[in-house]
């Protein structure tokens, strides 16, 4: 999240840095493989269903999808939502 009191140049710089980091994380399958989350994963159209890293989960209930070039995470069990950064932080 960008700080509200920053100049537009600084905000643009932070957006570019954030986009560069997200691009280096890769897509859904690459990111989940790097984080060791592919065990028990089930493919679905547009992404994967994995065991949720946000809570103790034995059955895959967390959808991880590529949506317009960004990773979107949603757990149908605990209701957690996020992006690639929150997925990395949870593991």
XYZ file of C-alpha atoms in Angstrom:
91
model
C 0.000 0.000 0.000
C 1.274 3.409 -0.917
C 1.539 6.169 1.673
C -0.967 9.003 1.064
C 1.445 11.903 1.679
C 3.946 11.031 -1.043
C 4.631 13.044 -4.176
C 3.350 11.658 -7.467
C 6.930 10.899 -8.590
C 7.577 8.865 -5.438
C 4.267 7.035 -5.828
C 5.110 6.160 -9.430
C 8.513 4.901 -8.318
C 6.926 2.715 -5.608
C 4.380 1.332 -8.113
C 7.167 0.411 -10.534
C 9.134 -1.290 -7.752
C 6.041 -3.215 -6.603
C 5.249 -4.275 -10.183
C 8.847 -5.416 -10.707
C 8.725 -7.552 -7.555
C 5.367 -9.063 -8.550
C 6.684 -9.875 -12.026
C 9.724 -11.616 -10.526
C 7.456 -13.820 -8.371
C 5.998 -15.414 -11.502
C 2.529 -16.730 -12.200
C 0.339 -18.930 -10.050
C 2.030 -22.281 -10.640
C 5.566 -20.848 -10.406
C 4.810 -18.980 -7.193
C 3.158 -21.977 -5.536
C 6.051 -24.213 -6.594
C 8.591 -21.786 -5.103
C 6.659 -21.688 -1.829
C 6.241 -25.469 -1.670
C 2.446 -25.281 -1.892
C 1.909 -27.704 -4.791
C 1.532 -30.771 -2.577
C -2.124 -31.750 -2.739
C -2.897 -28.945 -5.199
C -5.724 -29.476 -7.656
C -5.774 -27.750 -11.033
C -8.803 -25.639 -11.909
C -9.529 -23.380 -14.876
C -7.282 -20.341 -14.536
C -5.315 -21.514 -11.497
C -5.021 -23.972 -8.647
C -6.792 -24.981 -5.453
C -4.229 -25.474 -2.670
C -4.219 -26.157 1.056
C -4.627 -22.766 2.675
C -1.395 -21.299 4.126
C -3.431 -18.869 6.259
C -4.918 -21.558 8.523
C -4.281 -25.249 9.280
C -5.851 -26.934 6.280
C -5.774 -30.605 5.281
C -8.061 -30.346 2.261
C -7.435 -27.859 -0.567
C -9.791 -24.915 -0.080
C -7.715 -21.938 -1.217
C -8.075 -20.740 -4.807
C -4.979 -19.192 -6.395
C -5.561 -17.655 -9.828
C -3.890 -15.461 -12.398
C -6.143 -12.491 -13.054
C -4.924 -9.924 -15.563
C -1.277 -10.628 -14.768
C -1.601 -10.647 -10.990
C -2.036 -13.483 -8.523
C -5.335 -13.466 -6.607
C -5.823 -15.666 -3.517
C -9.124 -16.569 -1.835
C -9.766 -19.248 0.792
C -13.322 -20.551 0.797
C -12.870 -22.035 4.268
C -11.445 -19.190 6.383
C -12.328 -16.299 4.034
C -8.745 -15.031 3.674
C -8.107 -12.940 0.554
C -4.978 -11.432 -0.882
C -2.390 -11.252 -3.586
C 1.077 -12.661 -4.226
C 2.576 -10.662 -1.357
C 0.098 -11.956 1.212
C 0.651 -15.516 -0.022
C 4.412 -15.147 0.421
C 3.955 -13.588 3.869
C 1.696 -16.461 4.991
C 4.294 -19.146 4.208
